[in-house]
Amino acid sequence: MRTPKVPLEKFEQRRAELGEATLQTLAALGYARTSLREIAQNSAFSHGVLHYYFQDKTDLILCSVRQYKARCVTRYDGIVAQAQDAAGLRQAFLALLGDTLRDEAPLHRLWYDLRAQAMFEAAFRDDVAVIEASLEKMVWNVIARLAALAGATQGLPSPALAYATIDGLFQQALLKHLSGDATAIAALQHDVAALLARLLPGPAAAEPVESR
């Protein structure tokens, strides 16, 4: 990256602001159709400003997605901390899964786009690995708390398996939702509920909730 002409702290702060401000545009365009010039044409910022703070579209996309996922990984902290029983936590988890699929679908699409590009672009791999690890931890925090509340401490899956399974269901539901399938959210909640029932039998195995 070029040596900033402004103090480093302010430079990084401005990068963060620009990354946040252009996130929706990035989510709408996707990786393949994104360039700094294209982002500038679809945002309130000039190409020169974006080019000053970011080396290229890879730099900007990584900055934006890191910030978005940093918020995502705290999404379930509140319900985990407040949970009094397994059934209540499970219901809250399913409801939030539905909410985020419905309300933030373009941003999740951008993440999956970036993760796929990491197969081809070495520049993405370290950041994708860090984000994946944080998402795995996020899911495991829910699973581990559910297990503790339900008294199901034996035979649990690994954190990697739990995350990969739920993430796979979420990605499939996202594609269906983006394709106009009105049942995608309810189906996701039903399938995750069925998965949790197999992993954590007992109080955690109630009927799935509808998306709010």
PDB file of C-alpha atoms in Angstrom:
ATOM      1  CA  MET A   1       0.000   0.000   0.000  1.00  0.00           C
ATOM      2  CA  ARG A   2       1.145   3.522  -0.740  1.00  0.00           C
ATOM      3  CA  THR A   3       2.568   5.595   2.084  1.00  0.00           C
ATOM      4  CA  PRO A   4      -0.333   7.741   3.330  1.00  0.00           C
ATOM      5  CA  LYS A   5       0.023  11.499   3.314  1.00  0.00           C
ATOM      6  CA  VAL A   6      -2.278  11.683   6.332  1.00  0.00           C
ATOM      7  CA  PRO A   7      -1.534  10.225   9.788  1.00  0.00           C
ATOM      8  CA  LEU A   8      -1.847   6.440   9.791  1.00  0.00           C
ATOM      9  CA  GLU A   9      -4.680   6.359  12.326  1.00  0.00           C
ATOM     10  CA  LYS A  10      -6.790   8.780  10.295  1.00  0.00           C
ATOM     11  CA  PHE A  11      -5.866   6.957   7.094  1.00  0.00           C
ATOM     12  CA  GLU A  12      -7.121   3.639   8.478  1.00  0.00           C
ATOM     13  CA  GLN A  13     -10.222   5.299   9.899  1.00  0.00           C
ATOM     14  CA  ARG A  14     -11.040   6.750   6.495  1.00  0.00           C
ATOM     15  CA  ARG A  15     -10.487   3.357   4.843  1.00  0.00           C
ATOM     16  CA  ALA A  16     -12.933   1.845   7.309  1.00  0.00           C
ATOM     17  CA  GLU A  17     -15.507   4.550   6.581  1.00  0.00           C
ATOM     18  CA  LEU A  18     -15.178   4.084   2.831  1.00  0.00           C
ATOM     19  CA  GLY A  19     -15.317   0.312   3.157  1.00  0.00           C
ATOM     20  CA  GLU A  20     -18.537   0.560   5.137  1.00  0.00           C
ATOM     21  CA  ALA A  21     -20.053   3.159   2.807  1.00  0.00           C
ATOM     22  CA  THR A  22     -19.398   1.093  -0.320  1.00  0.00           C
ATOM     23  CA  LEU A  23     -20.464  -2.252   1.168  1.00  0.00           C
ATOM     24  CA  GLN A  24     -23.967  -2.192  -0.286  1.00  0.00           C
ATOM     25  CA  THR A  25     -22.610  -1.334  -3.739  1.00  0.00           C
ATOM     26  CA  LEU A  26     -20.115  -4.190  -3.523  1.00  0.00           C
ATOM     27  CA  ALA A  27     -22.873  -6.544  -2.433  1.00  0.00           C
ATOM     28  CA  ALA A  28     -25.041  -5.505  -5.371  1.00  0.00           C
ATOM     29  CA  LEU A  29     -22.268  -5.776  -7.972  1.00  0.00           C
ATOM     30  CA  GLY A  30     -20.383  -8.847  -6.762  1.00  0.00           C
ATOM     31  CA  TYR A  31     -16.722  -9.578  -7.371  1.00  0.00           C
ATOM     32  CA  ALA A  32     -16.722 -10.096 -11.129  1.00  0.00           C
ATOM     33  CA  ARG A  33     -18.485  -6.819 -11.952  1.00  0.00           C
ATOM     34  CA  THR A  34     -16.662  -4.721  -9.378  1.00  0.00           C
ATOM     35  CA  SER A  35     -13.912  -2.220 -10.102  1.00  0.00           C
ATOM     36  CA  LEU A  36     -12.967   0.923  -8.225  1.00  0.00           C
ATOM     37  CA  ARG A  37     -14.308   2.969 -11.119  1.00  0.00           C
ATOM     38  CA  GLU A  38     -17.595   1.041 -11.149  1.00  0.00           C
ATOM     39  CA  ILE A  39     -17.952   1.451  -7.385  1.00  0.00           C
ATOM     40  CA  ALA A  40     -17.280   5.179  -7.730  1.00  0.00           C
ATOM     41  CA  GLN A  41     -20.017   5.460 -10.364  1.00  0.00           C
ATOM     42  CA  ASN A  42     -22.486   3.785  -8.005  1.00  0.00           C
ATOM     43  CA  SER A  43     -21.525   5.644  -4.837  1.00  0.00           C
ATOM     44  CA  ALA A  44     -20.932   9.143  -3.538  1.00  0.00           C
ATOM     45  CA  PHE A  45     -17.140   8.845  -3.815  1.00  0.00           C
ATOM     46  CA  SER A  46     -14.863   9.689  -6.707  1.00  0.00           C
ATOM     47  CA  HIS A  47     -12.593   7.151  -8.338  1.00  0.00           C
ATOM     48  CA  GLY A  48      -9.614   9.204  -7.193  1.00  0.00           C
ATOM     49  CA  VAL A  49     -10.649   9.044  -3.548  1.00  0.00           C
ATOM     50  CA  LEU A  50     -11.159   5.291  -3.645  1.00  0.00           C
ATOM     51  CA  HIS A  51      -7.891   4.746  -5.508  1.00  0.00           C
ATOM     52  CA  TYR A  52      -6.015   6.806  -2.916  1.00  0.00           C
ATOM     53  CA  TYR A  53      -7.234   4.732   0.012  1.00  0.00           C
ATOM     54  CA  PHE A  54      -7.304   1.322  -1.670  1.00  0.00           C
ATOM     55  CA  GLN A  55      -4.797  -0.327  -3.973  1.00  0.00           C
ATOM     56  CA  ASP A  56      -7.456  -2.131  -6.014  1.00  0.00           C
ATOM     57  CA  LYS A  57     -10.865  -3.739  -5.764  1.00  0.00           C
ATOM     58  CA  THR A  58      -9.417  -6.679  -3.821  1.00  0.00           C
ATOM     59  CA  ASP A  59      -8.187  -4.324  -1.117  1.00  0.00           C
ATOM     60  CA  LEU A  60     -11.570  -2.593  -0.893  1.00  0.00           C
ATOM     61  CA  ILE A  61     -13.614  -5.807  -0.924  1.00  0.00           C
ATOM     62  CA  LEU A  62     -11.508  -7.349   1.830  1.00  0.00           C
ATOM     63  CA  CYS A  63     -11.800  -4.217   3.942  1.00  0.00           C
ATOM     64  CA  SER A  64     -15.578  -4.130   3.535  1.00  0.00           C
ATOM     65  CA  VAL A  65     -16.192  -7.828   4.133  1.00  0.00           C
ATOM     66  CA  ARG A  66     -13.896  -7.930   7.176  1.00  0.00           C
ATOM     67  CA  GLN A  67     -15.935  -5.159   8.757  1.00  0.00           C
ATOM     68  CA  TYR A  68     -19.268  -6.755   7.947  1.00  0.00           C
ATOM     69  CA  LYS A  69     -18.260 -10.184   9.241  1.00  0.00           C
ATOM     70  CA  ALA A  70     -16.772  -8.637  12.378  1.00  0.00           C
ATOM     71  CA  ARG A  71     -20.306  -7.501  13.173  1.00  0.00           C
ATOM     72  CA  CYS A  72     -21.832 -10.809  12.116  1.00  0.00           C
ATOM     73  CA  VAL A  73     -19.784 -12.891  14.534  1.00  0.00           C
ATOM     74  CA  THR A  74     -21.331 -11.072  17.491  1.00  0.00           C
ATOM     75  CA  ARG A  75     -24.865 -11.631  16.178  1.00  0.00           C
ATOM     76  CA  TYR A  76     -25.678 -14.487  18.561  1.00  0.00           C
ATOM     77  CA  ASP A  77     -23.739 -13.315  21.609  1.00  0.00           C
ATOM     78  CA  GLY A  78     -26.797 -11.756  23.205  1.00  0.00           C
ATOM     79  CA  ILE A  79     -29.071 -14.770  22.894  1.00  0.00           C
ATOM     80  CA  VAL A  80     -26.326 -17.075  24.145  1.00  0.00           C
ATOM     81  CA  ALA A  81     -25.651 -14.900  27.171  1.00  0.00           C
ATOM     82  CA  GLN A  82     -29.338 -14.505  28.016  1.00  0.00           C
ATOM     83  CA  ALA A  83     -30.424 -18.099  27.409  1.00  0.00           C
ATOM     84  CA  GLN A  84     -32.199 -19.727  30.347  1.00  0.00           C
ATOM     85  CA  ASP A  85     -33.038 -23.047  28.708  1.00  0.00           C
ATOM     86  CA  ALA A  86     -32.182 -25.023  25.595  1.00  0.00           C
ATOM     87  CA  ALA A  87     -35.582 -24.672  23.936  1.00  0.00           C
ATOM     88  CA  GLY A  88     -35.545 -20.883  24.300  1.00  0.00           C
ATOM     89  CA  LEU A  89     -32.023 -20.564  22.893  1.00  0.00           C
ATOM     90  CA  ARG A  90     -32.859 -22.855  20.014  1.00  0.00           C
ATOM     91  CA  GLN A  91     -35.947 -20.791  19.132  1.00  0.00           C
ATOM     92  CA  ALA A  92     -33.973 -17.539  19.279  1.00  0.00           C
ATOM     93  CA  PHE A  93     -31.187 -19.003  17.129  1.00  0.00           C
ATOM     94  CA  LEU A  94     -33.622 -20.161  14.442  1.00  0.00           C
ATOM     95  CA  ALA A  95     -35.380 -16.793  14.457  1.00  0.00           C
ATOM     96  CA  LEU A  96     -32.114 -14.894  14.000  1.00  0.00           C
ATOM     97  CA  LEU A  97     -31.035 -17.239  11.200  1.00  0.00           C
ATOM     98  CA  GLY A  98     -34.245 -16.382   9.388  1.00  0.00           C
ATOM     99  CA  ASP A  99     -33.872 -12.664  10.052  1.00  0.00           C
ATOM    100  CA  THR A 100     -30.345 -12.442   8.697  1.00  0.00           C
ATOM    101  CA  LEU A 101     -31.193 -14.481   5.600  1.00  0.00           C
ATOM    102  CA  ARG A 102     -34.142 -12.216   4.835  1.00  0.00           C
ATOM    103  CA  ASP A 103     -32.606  -8.853   5.773  1.00  0.00           C
ATOM    104  CA  GLU A 104     -28.976  -9.221   4.673  1.00  0.00           C
ATOM    105  CA  ALA A 105     -29.077 -11.596   1.720  1.00  0.00           C
ATOM    106  CA  PRO A 106     -26.955  -9.395  -0.627  1.00  0.00           C
ATOM    107  CA  LEU A 107     -24.214  -9.104   1.996  1.00  0.00           C
ATOM    108  CA  HIS A 108     -24.141 -12.854   2.588  1.00  0.00           C
ATOM    109  CA  ARG A 109     -23.983 -13.326  -1.175  1.00  0.00           C
ATOM    110  CA  LEU A 110     -20.902 -11.096  -1.285  1.00  0.00           C
ATOM    111  CA  TRP A 111     -19.235 -13.225   1.401  1.00  0.00           C
ATOM    112  CA  TYR A 112     -19.854 -16.463  -0.479  1.00  0.00           C
ATOM    113  CA  ASP A 113     -18.613 -14.803  -3.664  1.00  0.00           C
ATOM    114  CA  LEU A 114     -15.405 -13.797  -1.892  1.00  0.00           C
ATOM    115  CA  ARG A 115     -14.964 -17.254  -0.389  1.00  0.00           C
ATOM    116  CA  ALA A 116     -15.318 -18.846  -3.813  1.00  0.00           C
ATOM    117  CA  GLN A 117     -12.805 -16.405  -5.298  1.00  0.00           C
ATOM    118  CA  ALA A 118     -10.291 -17.488  -2.647  1.00  0.00           C
ATOM    119  CA  MET A 119     -10.047 -20.749  -4.601  1.00  0.00           C
ATOM    120  CA  PHE A 120      -8.472 -18.745  -7.413  1.00  0.00           C
ATOM    121  CA  GLU A 121      -7.107 -15.563  -5.800  1.00  0.00           C
ATOM    122  CA  ALA A 122      -4.317 -16.142  -3.292  1.00  0.00           C
ATOM    123  CA  ALA A 123      -4.757 -12.578  -2.008  1.00  0.00           C
ATOM    124  CA  PHE A 124      -8.089 -13.567  -0.448  1.00  0.00           C
ATOM    125  CA  ARG A 125      -7.052 -16.763   1.311  1.00  0.00           C
ATOM    126  CA  ASP A 126      -5.613 -15.496   4.587  1.00  0.00           C
ATOM    127  CA  ASP A 127      -8.536 -13.158   5.218  1.00  0.00           C
ATOM    128  CA  VAL A 128     -11.083 -15.800   4.257  1.00  0.00           C
ATOM    129  CA  ALA A 129      -9.437 -18.279   6.628  1.00  0.00           C
ATOM    130  CA  VAL A 130      -9.589 -15.787   9.501  1.00  0.00           C
ATOM    131  CA  ILE A 131     -13.247 -14.962   8.803  1.00  0.00           C
ATOM    132  CA  GLU A 132     -14.154 -18.651   8.485  1.00  0.00           C
ATOM    133  CA  ALA A 133     -12.519 -19.384  11.846  1.00  0.00           C
ATOM    134  CA  SER A 134     -14.499 -16.586  13.501  1.00  0.00           C
ATOM    135  CA  LEU A 135     -17.780 -17.830  11.992  1.00  0.00           C
ATOM    136  CA  GLU A 136     -17.030 -21.369  13.121  1.00  0.00           C
ATOM    137  CA  LYS A 137     -16.474 -20.084  16.642  1.00  0.00           C
ATOM    138  CA  MET A 138     -19.735 -18.122  16.459  1.00  0.00           C
ATOM    139  CA  VAL A 139     -21.728 -21.235  15.560  1.00  0.00           C
ATOM    140  CA  TRP A 140     -19.921 -23.372  18.111  1.00  0.00           C
ATOM    141  CA  ASN A 141     -20.721 -20.915  20.899  1.00  0.00           C
ATOM    142  CA  VAL A 142     -24.409 -21.555  20.190  1.00  0.00           C
ATOM    143  CA  ILE A 143     -24.011 -25.328  19.905  1.00  0.00           C
ATOM    144  CA  ALA A 144     -21.919 -25.591  23.060  1.00  0.00           C
ATOM    145  CA  ARG A 145     -24.393 -23.500  25.065  1.00  0.00           C
ATOM    146  CA  LEU A 146     -27.312 -25.542  23.735  1.00  0.00           C
ATOM    147  CA  ALA A 147     -25.511 -28.728  24.704  1.00  0.00           C
ATOM    148  CA  ALA A 148     -24.818 -27.456  28.202  1.00  0.00           C
ATOM    149  CA  LEU A 149     -28.421 -26.347  28.738  1.00  0.00           C
ATOM    150  CA  ALA A 150     -29.819 -29.598  27.327  1.00  0.00           C
ATOM    151  CA  GLY A 151     -27.386 -31.777  29.263  1.00  0.00           C
ATOM    152  CA  ALA A 152     -26.171 -33.281  25.982  1.00  0.00           C
ATOM    153  CA  THR A 153     -22.419 -33.295  26.516  1.00  0.00           C
ATOM    154  CA  GLN A 154     -21.559 -36.647  24.912  1.00  0.00           C
ATOM    155  CA  GLY A 155     -21.120 -37.389  21.229  1.00  0.00           C
ATOM    156  CA  LEU A 156     -21.085 -33.796  20.049  1.00  0.00           C
ATOM    157  CA  PRO A 157     -19.724 -33.055  16.558  1.00  0.00           C
ATOM    158  CA  SER A 158     -16.506 -31.133  16.110  1.00  0.00           C
ATOM    159  CA  PRO A 159     -16.833 -27.345  15.804  1.00  0.00           C
ATOM    160  CA  ALA A 160     -15.746 -27.652  12.163  1.00  0.00           C
ATOM    161  CA  LEU A 161     -18.453 -30.203  11.365  1.00  0.00           C
ATOM    162  CA  ALA A 162     -21.171 -28.236  13.134  1.00  0.00           C
ATOM    163  CA  TYR A 163     -20.234 -25.056  11.282  1.00  0.00           C
ATOM    164  CA  ALA A 164     -19.860 -26.717   7.885  1.00  0.00           C
ATOM    165  CA  THR A 165     -23.269 -28.385   8.178  1.00  0.00           C
ATOM    166  CA  ILE A 166     -25.183 -25.293   9.257  1.00  0.00           C
ATOM    167  CA  ASP A 167     -23.286 -23.074   6.813  1.00  0.00           C
ATOM    168  CA  GLY A 168     -24.109 -25.483   3.984  1.00  0.00           C
ATOM    169  CA  LEU A 169     -27.801 -25.321   4.817  1.00  0.00           C
ATOM    170  CA  PHE A 170     -27.615 -21.538   5.028  1.00  0.00           C
ATOM    171  CA  GLN A 171     -25.872 -21.198   1.670  1.00  0.00           C
ATOM    172  CA  GLN A 172     -28.440 -23.436  -0.041  1.00  0.00           C
ATOM    173  CA  ALA A 173     -31.280 -21.445   1.508  1.00  0.00           C
ATOM    174  CA  LEU A 174     -29.653 -18.178   0.431  1.00  0.00           C
ATOM    175  CA  LEU A 175     -29.576 -19.294  -3.190  1.00  0.00           C
ATOM    176  CA  LYS A 176     -33.227 -20.330  -3.022  1.00  0.00           C
ATOM    177  CA  HIS A 177     -34.191 -17.056  -1.344  1.00  0.00           C
ATOM    178  CA  LEU A 178     -32.356 -14.998  -3.958  1.00  0.00           C
ATOM    179  CA  SER A 179     -34.131 -17.035  -6.642  1.00  0.00           C
ATOM    180  CA  GLY A 180     -37.506 -15.981  -5.254  1.00  0.00           C
ATOM    181  CA  ASP A 181     -38.380 -19.082  -3.247  1.00  0.00           C
ATOM    182  CA  ALA A 182     -40.783 -17.810  -0.576  1.00  0.00           C
ATOM    183  CA  THR A 183     -40.331 -20.998   1.457  1.00  0.00           C
ATOM    184  CA  ALA A 184     -36.543 -20.754   1.746  1.00  0.00           C
ATOM    185  CA  ILE A 185     -36.434 -19.176   5.211  1.00  0.00           C
ATOM    186  CA  ALA A 186     -38.942 -21.555   6.787  1.00  0.00           C
ATOM    187  CA  ALA A 187     -37.186 -24.512   5.155  1.00  0.00           C
ATOM    188  CA  LEU A 188     -33.839 -23.360   6.540  1.00  0.00           C
ATOM    189  CA  GLN A 189     -35.273 -23.091  10.044  1.00  0.00           C
ATOM    190  CA  HIS A 190     -36.920 -26.514   9.742  1.00  0.00           C
ATOM    191  CA  ASP A 191     -33.715 -28.163   8.509  1.00  0.00           C
ATOM    192  CA  VAL A 192     -31.507 -26.558  11.155  1.00  0.00           C
ATOM    193  CA  ALA A 193     -34.044 -27.527  13.815  1.00  0.00           C
ATOM    194  CA  ALA A 194     -33.932 -31.128  12.576  1.00  0.00           C
ATOM    195  CA  LEU A 195     -30.135 -31.052  12.675  1.00  0.00           C
ATOM    196  CA  LEU A 196     -30.105 -29.702  16.229  1.00  0.00           C
ATOM    197  CA  ALA A 197     -32.610 -32.367  17.266  1.00  0.00           C
ATOM    198  CA  ARG A 198     -30.221 -35.073  16.098  1.00  0.00           C
ATOM    199  CA  LEU A 199     -27.233 -33.443  17.773  1.00  0.00           C
ATOM    200  CA  LEU A 200     -28.985 -32.355  20.943  1.00  0.00           C
ATOM    201  CA  PRO A 201     -32.017 -34.534  21.738  1.00  0.00           C
ATOM    202  CA  GLY A 202     -34.421 -33.483  24.461  1.00  0.00           C
ATOM    203  CA  PRO A 203     -35.516 -29.896  25.239  1.00  0.00           C
ATOM    204  CA  ALA A 204     -33.668 -28.504  22.226  1.00  0.00           C
ATOM    205  CA  ALA A 205     -35.845 -30.505  19.823  1.00  0.00           C
ATOM    206  CA  ALA A 206     -39.013 -28.408  19.685  1.00  0.00           C
ATOM    207  CA  GLU A 207     -40.929 -27.563  16.536  1.00  0.00           C
ATOM    208  CA  PRO A 208     -39.187 -24.966  14.331  1.00  0.00           C
ATOM    209  CA  VAL A 209     -40.334 -21.365  14.528  1.00  0.00           C
ATOM    210  CA  GLU A 210     -41.514 -19.230  11.657  1.00  0.00           C
ATOM    211  CA  SER A 211     -39.352 -16.315  10.540  1.00  0.00           C
ATOM    212  CA  ARG A 212     -40.467 -13.017  12.046  1.00  0.00           C
TER     213      ARG A 212
END
